[in-house]
Coordinates of C-alpha atoms and ligand atoms in Angstrom, one line a residue:
M1411 CA -23.8 37.3 3.4
D1412 CA -22.2 34.4 1.4
K1413 CA -20.6 35.1 -1.9
L1414 CA -19.5 32.9 -4.8
L1415 CA -15.9 33.1 -6.1
I1416 CA -15.4 31.9 -9.6
T1417 CA -12.2 31.8 -11.6
G1418 CA -13.1 31.6 -15.3
G1419 CA -11.6 30.2 -18.4
R1420 CA -11.9 26.4 -18.1
P1421 CA -13.9 24.4 -20.6
L1422 CA -16.5 22.4 -18.6
A1423 CA -16.7 18.7 -19.3
G1424 CA -18.6 15.8 -17.7
D1425 CA -21.9 14.6 -16.5
V1426 CA -24.6 16.4 -14.5
R1427 CA -27.8 15.0 -13.1
I1428 CA -30.8 17.3 -13.4
S1429 CA -32.9 17.8 -10.3
G1430 CA -36.7 18.0 -10.0
A1431 CA -38.3 21.2 -11.3
K1432 CA -38.7 24.0 -8.7
N1433 CA -41.7 25.4 -10.5
A1434 CA -43.4 22.0 -10.7
A1435 CA -42.5 21.0 -7.1
L1436 CA -43.9 24.1 -5.5
P1437 CA -47.5 23.8 -6.8
V1438 CA -47.5 20.0 -6.3
L1439 CA -46.5 20.4 -2.6
I1440 CA -49.2 23.0 -2.2
A1441 CA -51.8 20.6 -3.8
S1442 CA -51.5 18.5 -0.7
L1443 CA -53.8 21.1 0.9
L1444 CA -56.7 19.8 -1.2
T1445 CA -57.0 16.5 0.6
A1446 CA -57.1 15.1 4.1
D1447 CA -55.0 12.1 2.9
P1448 CA -51.2 12.0 2.7
L1449 CA -49.7 13.0 -0.6
I1450 CA -46.3 11.5 -1.5
I1451 CA -44.1 13.6 -3.7
R1452 CA -40.7 12.4 -5.1
N1453 CA -37.9 14.1 -6.9
I1454 CA -38.1 17.3 -4.9
P1455 CA -35.0 19.5 -5.4
H1456 CA -33.0 20.8 -2.5
L1457 CA -33.8 24.5 -2.7
H1458 CA -34.5 27.5 -0.5
D1459 CA -38.0 28.0 -2.2
I1460 CA -38.9 24.4 -1.2
T1461 CA -37.9 25.1 2.4
T1462 CA -40.1 28.2 2.4
T1463 CA -43.0 26.2 1.0
L1464 CA -42.5 23.5 3.7
E1465 CA -42.5 26.3 6.3
L1466 CA -45.7 27.7 4.9
L1467 CA -47.4 24.3 4.8
G1468 CA -46.2 23.6 8.4
E1469 CA -47.6 27.0 9.5
L1470 CA -51.0 25.9 8.1
G1471 CA -50.9 22.6 10.0
V1472 CA -49.7 20.2 7.3
R1473 CA -47.6 17.3 8.8
L1474 CA -44.5 16.7 6.7
E1475 CA -42.1 13.8 6.5
I1476 CA -39.0 14.1 4.5
D1477 CA -36.7 11.2 3.7
E1478 CA -33.0 11.3 2.7
K1479 CA -33.8 11.1 -1.0
M1480 CA -36.0 14.2 -0.7
S1481 CA -39.3 12.3 -1.0
I1482 CA -41.9 14.3 1.0
T1483 CA -45.1 13.0 2.5
A1484 CA -47.5 15.9 3.2
D1485 CA -50.5 15.2 5.3
A1486 CA -53.1 18.0 5.4
G1487 CA -55.5 16.0 7.5
D1488 CA -55.5 18.6 10.4
I1489 CA -55.3 22.1 9.0
T1490 CA -55.1 24.6 11.8
R1491 CA -54.8 27.9 10.0
L1492 CA -56.0 29.4 6.8
R1493 CA -53.6 32.3 6.5
A1494 CA -50.3 32.7 4.5
P1495 CA -48.4 35.5 6.4
Y1496 CA -46.5 38.4 4.9
D1497 CA -43.1 37.1 6.1
L1498 CA -43.3 34.0 4.0
V1499 CA -45.1 35.5 1.0
K1500 CA -42.6 38.3 0.7
T1501 CA -39.8 35.8 0.3
M1502 CA -41.7 33.7 -2.2
R1503 CA -44.5 34.9 -4.4
A1504 CA -45.6 31.3 -5.3
S1505 CA -47.2 31.3 -1.8
I1506 CA -50.2 32.8 -3.5
L1507 CA -50.9 29.2 -4.7
V1508 CA -52.4 28.3 -1.3
L1509 CA -55.3 30.6 -1.9
G1510 CA -57.1 28.3 -4.4
P1511 CA -56.8 25.0 -2.4
L1512 CA -57.7 26.5 1.0
L1513 CA -60.7 28.4 -0.5
A1514 CA -61.9 25.3 -2.3
R1515 CA -61.6 22.9 0.6
F1516 CA -62.4 25.2 3.6
G1517 CA -64.4 28.1 2.1
E1518 CA -62.0 30.6 3.4
A1519 CA -58.4 31.8 3.0
E1520 CA -56.2 34.8 3.7
V1521 CA -52.9 35.4 1.8
S1522 CA -50.6 38.4 2.0
L1523 CA -50.7 40.3 -1.2
P1524 CA -47.4 39.8 -2.9
G1525 CA -45.6 43.2 -3.6
G1526 CA -43.6 44.2 -6.6
C1527 CA -40.5 42.3 -7.4
A1528 CA -37.1 42.6 -9.1
I1529 CA -38.4 41.5 -12.5
G1530 CA -41.7 43.4 -12.8
S1531 CA -44.9 44.5 -11.0
R1532 CA -46.3 40.9 -11.2
P1533 CA -50.0 41.6 -10.2
V1534 CA -52.3 38.7 -9.1
N1535 CA -55.5 40.2 -10.5
L1536 CA -56.2 37.2 -12.8
H1537 CA -56.1 34.8 -9.8
I1538 CA -58.6 37.0 -8.0
K1539 CA -60.8 37.5 -11.0
G1540 CA -61.0 33.8 -11.5
F1541 CA -62.0 33.1 -7.8
E1542 CA -64.7 35.8 -8.1
A1543 CA -66.0 34.1 -11.2
M1544 CA -66.3 30.9 -9.2
G1545 CA -68.5 32.7 -6.6
A1546 CA -65.9 33.8 -4.0
E1547 CA -66.1 37.1 -2.3
V1548 CA -62.6 38.6 -2.3
V1549 CA -61.5 41.8 -0.5
I1550 CA -58.1 43.3 -0.1
E1551 CA -57.5 44.6 3.4
S1552 CA -54.4 45.6 5.3
G1553 CA -52.2 44.1 2.7
Y1554 CA -54.0 40.8 2.7
I1555 CA -56.3 39.1 0.1
R1556 CA -59.2 37.7 2.1
A1557 CA -61.5 35.3 0.2
R1558 CA -64.6 33.4 1.3
C1559 CA -67.3 31.3 -0.3
K1560 CA -69.8 28.6 0.5
R1561 CA -68.7 26.2 -2.1
L1562 CA -66.9 27.4 -5.2
R1563 CA -68.9 26.7 -8.4
G1564 CA -67.6 25.9 -11.8
A1565 CA -67.3 28.9 -14.2
R1566 CA -66.0 29.8 -17.6
I1567 CA -62.8 31.8 -17.1
F1568 CA -60.9 33.7 -19.7
M1569 CA -57.3 34.7 -18.8
D1570 CA -56.5 38.0 -20.4
T1571 CA -52.8 37.3 -20.1
I1572 CA -51.3 33.8 -20.0
S1573 CA -50.3 33.1 -16.4
V1574 CA -48.6 30.0 -15.1
T1575 CA -49.4 30.2 -11.4
G1576 CA -52.8 31.9 -12.2
T1577 CA -53.7 28.8 -14.3
E1578 CA -52.4 26.5 -11.5
N1579 CA -54.3 28.3 -8.7
L1580 CA -57.6 28.2 -10.6
M1581 CA -57.1 24.6 -11.7
M1582 CA -56.6 23.5 -8.0
A1583 CA -59.6 25.4 -6.8
A1584 CA -61.8 24.1 -9.7
A1585 CA -60.9 20.5 -8.9
L1586 CA -63.1 20.7 -5.7
A1587 CA -65.7 23.2 -7.1
D1588 CA -69.3 22.3 -7.8
G1589 CA -69.7 21.7 -11.6
E1590 CA -67.5 22.3 -14.6
T1591 CA -64.8 25.0 -14.9
V1592 CA -63.3 25.9 -18.3
I1593 CA -60.1 27.9 -18.3
E1594 CA -59.5 29.7 -21.6
N1595 CA -56.1 31.0 -22.7
A1596 CA -54.6 28.8 -20.0
A1597 CA -50.8 28.5 -19.6
R1598 CA -49.4 25.4 -21.4
E1599 CA -46.2 25.1 -19.4
P1600 CA -45.0 21.6 -18.6
E1601 CA -45.3 22.5 -14.9
V1602 CA -49.0 23.1 -15.3
V1603 CA -49.3 19.7 -17.0
D1604 CA -47.3 18.1 -14.1
L1605 CA -49.7 19.6 -11.6
A1606 CA -52.7 18.3 -13.5
T1607 CA -51.2 14.8 -13.6
C1608 CA -50.8 14.9 -9.9
L1609 CA -54.3 16.3 -9.3
N1610 CA -55.8 13.6 -11.6
A1611 CA -53.9 10.9 -9.6
M1612 CA -55.6 12.4 -6.5
G1613 CA -59.0 11.9 -8.2
A1614 CA -59.5 15.2 -10.0
K1615 CA -61.1 15.3 -13.5
I1616 CA -58.9 17.6 -15.5
H1617 CA -58.7 17.5 -19.3
G1618 CA -56.7 19.6 -21.7
A1619 CA -53.7 20.5 -19.6
G1620 CA -50.9 21.4 -22.0
T1621 CA -53.4 23.2 -24.3
H1622 CA -55.0 26.6 -24.0
L1623 CA -58.3 25.1 -23.0
I1624 CA -58.4 23.3 -19.7
T1625 CA -61.7 21.7 -18.5
I1626 CA -62.2 20.6 -14.9
Q1627 CA -65.2 18.6 -13.6
G1628 CA -65.3 19.4 -9.9
V1629 CA -65.4 16.5 -7.5
N1630 CA -66.5 16.3 -3.8
R1631 CA -63.2 15.1 -2.5
L1632 CA -59.7 14.3 -3.5
H1633 CA -57.6 11.5 -2.1
G1634 CA -53.9 10.7 -1.5
A1635 CA -51.5 9.7 -4.3
A1636 CA -47.8 9.4 -5.1
H1637 CA -46.3 11.7 -7.7
N1638 CA -42.8 12.2 -9.3
V1639 CA -41.9 15.8 -10.1
I1640 CA -40.7 16.4 -13.7
P1641 CA -37.1 17.5 -14.3
D1642 CA -36.1 21.1 -14.2
R1643 CA -35.9 22.4 -17.8
I1644 CA -34.4 25.7 -16.7
E1645 CA -31.7 24.1 -14.7
A1646 CA -30.9 21.9 -17.7
G1647 CA -30.9 24.8 -20.1
T1648 CA -28.5 26.7 -17.7
Y1649 CA -26.0 23.9 -17.7
L1650 CA -26.1 23.6 -21.4
V1651 CA -25.3 27.3 -21.8
A1652 CA -22.5 26.8 -19.3
A1653 CA -20.9 24.2 -21.7
M1654 CA -21.6 26.5 -24.7
V1655 CA -19.9 29.6 -23.2
T1656 CA -16.8 27.6 -22.0
S1657 CA -16.5 25.7 -25.3
G1658 CA -17.0 22.5 -23.3
A1659 CA -18.8 19.2 -23.6
I1660 CA -21.6 18.1 -21.2
K1661 CA -24.0 15.2 -20.7
L1662 CA -27.2 15.9 -18.8
H1663 CA -29.0 12.9 -17.1
D1664 CA -32.6 12.5 -16.0
I1665 CA -33.9 15.1 -18.4
D1666 CA -36.7 15.0 -20.9
S1667 CA -35.6 16.9 -24.1
S1668 CA -39.2 17.6 -25.1
L1669 CA -39.4 20.1 -22.2
L1670 CA -36.8 22.4 -23.8
E1671 CA -37.1 22.2 -27.5
S1672 CA -37.1 26.0 -28.1
V1673 CA -33.8 26.2 -26.1
L1674 CA -32.2 23.3 -27.9
D1675 CA -33.1 24.8 -31.2
K1676 CA -31.4 28.1 -30.3
L1677 CA -28.3 26.3 -29.0
T1678 CA -28.1 24.3 -32.3
E1679 CA -28.4 27.6 -34.2
S1680 CA -25.6 28.9 -32.1
G1681 CA -23.3 26.1 -33.3
A1682 CA -23.8 23.3 -30.7
D1683 CA -23.7 19.6 -31.6
I1684 CA -26.6 18.1 -29.6
K1685 CA -27.4 14.5 -29.2
I1686 CA -30.5 13.1 -27.4
E1687 CA -30.5 9.6 -26.2
G1688 CA -33.3 8.4 -23.8
R1689 CA -33.3 10.7 -20.8
T1690 CA -30.0 12.3 -21.6
I1691 CA -28.9 15.3 -23.6
S1692 CA -25.2 15.7 -24.7
L1693 CA -23.9 19.0 -26.0
D1694 CA -20.4 19.4 -27.6
M1695 CA -19.0 22.8 -28.2
R1696 CA -15.3 21.9 -27.9
G1697 CA -12.9 24.2 -29.8
R1698 CA -15.7 26.5 -30.9
R1699 CA -17.1 29.9 -30.0
P1700 CA -21.0 30.3 -30.0
R1701 CA -22.6 32.4 -32.8
A1702 CA -25.0 35.1 -31.6
V1703 CA -28.7 34.3 -31.8
N1704 CA -31.9 36.3 -31.8
I1705 CA -34.3 35.4 -29.0
R1706 CA -37.9 36.5 -28.2
T1707 CA -39.3 35.2 -24.9
A1708 CA -43.0 34.1 -24.7
P1709 CA -45.1 31.5 -22.9
F1710 CA -44.4 27.8 -23.6
P1711 CA -43.7 26.3 -26.1
A1712 CA -41.9 29.5 -27.2
F1713 CA -38.5 30.5 -25.7
P1714 CA -38.8 30.7 -21.8
T1715 CA -38.2 34.0 -20.0
D1716 CA -36.4 32.0 -17.3
M1717 CA -33.6 31.4 -19.9
Q1718 CA -33.4 35.0 -21.2
A1719 CA -30.6 36.1 -18.9
Q1720 CA -28.5 33.1 -19.7
F1721 CA -28.8 33.8 -23.4
V1722 CA -27.9 37.5 -23.0
M1723 CA -24.7 36.2 -21.4
M1724 CA -24.0 33.7 -24.2
N1725 CA -24.5 36.4 -26.8
S1726 CA -22.2 38.7 -25.0
I1727 CA -19.2 36.5 -25.8
A1728 CA -20.5 35.1 -29.1
E1729 CA -19.5 35.8 -32.6
G1730 CA -21.7 38.5 -34.1
V1731 CA -24.7 40.6 -32.8
G1732 CA -27.8 39.1 -31.2
T1733 CA -31.0 40.7 -30.0
V1734 CA -32.9 39.4 -27.0
T1735 CA -36.4 40.6 -26.6
E1736 CA -38.3 40.1 -23.3
T1737 CA -42.1 40.0 -23.7
V1738 CA -43.2 38.3 -20.4
F1739 CA -41.9 40.6 -17.7
E1740 CA -41.4 44.3 -18.0
N1741 CA -38.2 44.7 -16.0
R1742 CA -36.1 41.6 -16.4
F1743 CA -32.8 43.0 -17.5
M1744 CA -31.1 43.9 -14.3
H1745 CA -28.2 41.5 -15.2
V1746 CA -27.3 43.7 -18.2
H1747 CA -25.7 46.3 -16.0
E1748 CA -23.6 43.7 -14.2
L1749 CA -22.5 42.1 -17.5
Q1750 CA -21.5 45.6 -18.8
R1751 CA -19.3 45.9 -15.7
M1752 CA -17.6 42.7 -16.8
G1753 CA -17.0 44.2 -20.3
A1754 CA -20.1 43.1 -22.2
D1755 CA -21.2 45.4 -25.1
I1756 CA -25.0 45.6 -24.7
D1757 CA -27.4 48.4 -25.6
M1758 CA -31.0 48.4 -24.3
E1759 CA -33.7 49.5 -26.8
S1760 CA -37.0 49.3 -24.9
N1761 CA -37.5 45.6 -24.1
T1762 CA -34.7 44.4 -26.4
A1763 CA -31.1 43.9 -25.5
V1764 CA -28.8 44.4 -28.5
V1765 CA -25.8 42.3 -27.6
R1766 CA -22.5 42.6 -29.6
G1767 CA -20.2 39.7 -28.8
V1768 CA -16.8 40.7 -27.4
D1769 CA -13.7 38.6 -27.4
H1770 CA -13.6 38.2 -23.6
L1771 CA -15.2 39.3 -20.3
T1772 CA -13.2 40.3 -17.3
G1773 CA -14.0 39.1 -13.7
A1774 CA -15.4 41.8 -11.4
P1775 CA -17.4 42.0 -8.1
V1776 CA -21.1 41.8 -9.2
M1777 CA -24.4 41.6 -7.5
A1778 CA -27.2 39.1 -8.1
T1779 CA -30.7 40.7 -8.3
D1780 CA -32.9 37.7 -8.9
L1781 CA -32.7 34.0 -9.5
R1782 CA -32.0 33.9 -13.2
A1783 CA -29.9 37.0 -13.2
S1784 CA -27.7 35.3 -10.7
A1785 CA -27.4 32.2 -13.0
C1786 CA -26.3 34.5 -15.8
L1787 CA -23.6 36.0 -13.6
V1788 CA -22.3 32.6 -12.6
L1789 CA -22.1 31.7 -16.3
A1790 CA -20.2 35.0 -16.9
G1791 CA -17.8 34.2 -14.1
L1792 CA -17.1 30.8 -15.7
V1793 CA -15.9 32.3 -18.9
A1794 CA -14.4 35.6 -17.7
R1795 CA -10.7 36.2 -17.2
N1796 CA -9.6 36.4 -13.6
E1797 CA -11.9 36.2 -10.6
T1798 CA -15.6 37.1 -10.3
I1799 CA -17.2 37.6 -6.9
I1800 CA -20.9 37.3 -6.9
D1801 CA -22.8 38.9 -4.0
R1802 CA -26.4 38.2 -2.8
I1803 CA -26.2 34.6 -3.9
Y1804 CA -29.2 33.7 -1.7
H1805 CA -31.1 34.3 -5.0
I1806 CA -29.3 31.4 -6.6
D1807 CA -30.1 29.1 -3.7
R1808 CA -33.8 29.6 -4.3
G1809 CA -33.6 27.8 -7.6
Y1810 CA -30.4 25.9 -8.3
D1811 CA -29.8 22.6 -6.5
C1812 CA -26.2 22.3 -5.3
I1813 CA -24.9 24.6 -8.0
E1814 CA -21.3 24.8 -6.8
E1815 CA -21.0 21.0 -6.4
K1816 CA -22.5 20.3 -9.8
L1817 CA -20.3 22.9 -11.6
A1818 CA -17.2 21.8 -9.7
Q1819 CA -17.8 18.2 -10.7
I1820 CA -17.5 19.2 -14.4
G1821 CA -14.3 21.3 -13.8
A1822 CA -15.4 24.7 -12.8
Q1823 CA -13.3 26.7 -10.2
I1824 CA -16.0 27.9 -8.0
R1825 CA -16.4 28.1 -4.3
R1826 CA -18.7 29.7 -1.7
V1827 CA -17.2 32.0 0.8
P1828 CA -19.1 33.1 4.0
G1829 CA -19.4 36.9 4.1
D1830 CA -17.2 37.3 7.2
Q1831 CA -14.3 35.4 5.6
M1832 CA -14.7 37.5 2.5
E1833 CA -14.3 40.7 4.6
A1834 CA -11.2 39.3 6.2
R1835 CA -9.8 38.5 2.7
T1836 CA -10.4 42.0 1.5
A1837 CA -8.8 43.5 4.6
V1838 CA -5.6 41.4 4.1
A1839 CA -5.5 42.2 0.4
Ligands
EPU716 N1 -49.8 38.6 -14.8 C1 -50.8 39.5 -14.7 N2 -51.8 39.2 -13.8 C2 -51.8 38.1 -13.0 C3 -50.8 37.1 -13.2 C4 -49.8 37.4 -14.1 O1 -50.9 40.5 -15.3 O2 -52.8 37.9 -12.2 C5 -48.7 38.9 -15.8 C6 -47.4 39.0 -15.1 O3 -47.2 40.3 -14.6 C7 -46.4 38.6 -16.3 C8 -47.2 37.6 -17.0 O4 -48.6 37.7 -16.6 O5 -46.2 39.8 -17.0 C9 -46.8 36.2 -16.8 O6 -46.7 35.9 -15.4 P1 -47.1 34.5 -14.8 O7 -48.2 34.6 -13.9 O8 -47.1 33.4 -15.8 O9 -45.8 34.3 -13.9 P2 -45.8 33.5 -12.5 O10 -46.8 32.4 -12.5 O11 -45.8 34.5 -11.4 C10 -44.1 31.6 -13.2 C11 -42.8 31.1 -12.7 C12 -41.7 32.1 -13.0 C13 -41.7 32.3 -14.6 C14 -43.1 32.7 -15.1 C15 -43.2 32.8 -16.6 C16 -43.4 29.8 -10.7 C17 -43.4 29.6 -9.3 N3 -42.9 30.9 -11.2 O12 -44.4 32.8 -12.5 O13 -40.5 31.6 -12.6 O14 -40.8 33.2 -15.0 O15 -44.1 31.7 -14.6 O16 -42.9 31.6 -17.2 O17 -43.9 28.9 -11.5 C18 -38.2 31.7 -12.0 O18 -38.3 30.4 -11.8 O19 -37.2 32.3 -12.0 C19 -39.5 32.4 -12.2 C20 -39.6 33.7 -12.0

């Protein structure tokens, strides 16, 4: 298994281009199932989760063309299967998103029930409840969700908990339902808005995306369109924290600052000089150490759970004491144990990490447990004394486009080592 080797201690400086957003690209690719015409999607990031999605779409019979700039044409004119198998769903929970489009267009779908995961139990009851409200018959059998309907009909759906993929799944299904669907307490995340923009370009009638009340007038058919995926606000936030913790200066390109206001606010509070010009964000932290900040995660526009681990890391070398409270997922603090092994001073009190900034971290062998936890360990490696070796980096490849290249370009000492070479190195040492 590949590992990342990082020698910390260098301030990062330079320019980074932000890729398309993983969590916007996945639903938009899956939206291609809603039409028999080709859908062209641009600004797709190079990620393992994208490969898994393409594999899943291929398995269903979608024809895919990919050009060298990662523009993808997805043609779901000849769907041959209506089933998302366990092997794919277990590696990527977002596979559940095929349920809505397949059910709405073909009246039938089968998707493996996603199991628990490293950040919480993550049930899909709200997706299922919504499809039932739209008239589908849903059963869970042999580990699969099996759903059927004649034609979905519009319904009023209240989401007990704000769910990003729940809102997306129901919005896609409602686009082809008979009549009007209203989703109350909908997720307001920019990725939901991006999907609605794409669906509307395909002929859907969706209003209110970006608010808690989304109204969808169902149509009989959707058509092809071309769509540009929005930039990845979490990738952008992660690079900004990389510059913060290394007392560096960075300029991000192809990013929309309105996507990450809550993160920029906290970085400013922590002492960063931030300048926004057009589609760039510059952050200067040269010669300074971050000040600890208090964070509470919550759905958009509040502070994103996907930036929580990175801020725990930042607080761990900051001046002062900061608290980080996770309210979205029940078990998203696996990175804390690894940071402690590098010398961080963190106490857990229920769903709050109390982080006392230390003067320095020390490199150690550490293990990535999920995508954002692995980003946090990369950041820790960039600032720690000596060498950090990160194991199980397949997690990071799920969500960060060319991370070693992008970090090396701004001065990081980072390299990927194949597992077998790593073993040889240990034997010699
Ligand atoms: N929830 C339920 N029932 C449901 C659905 C969700 O109780 O039917 C609960 C979850 O257990 C959780 C909360 O609702 O406590 C919010 O979960 P949500 O459904 O919003 O999460 P998701 O849609 O599965 C997406 C992102 C995650 C991101 C969360 C929160 C995608 C593909 N994934 O997950 O991204 O953390 O929203 O913003 O969009 C990541 O990129 O690292 C990542 C985990």
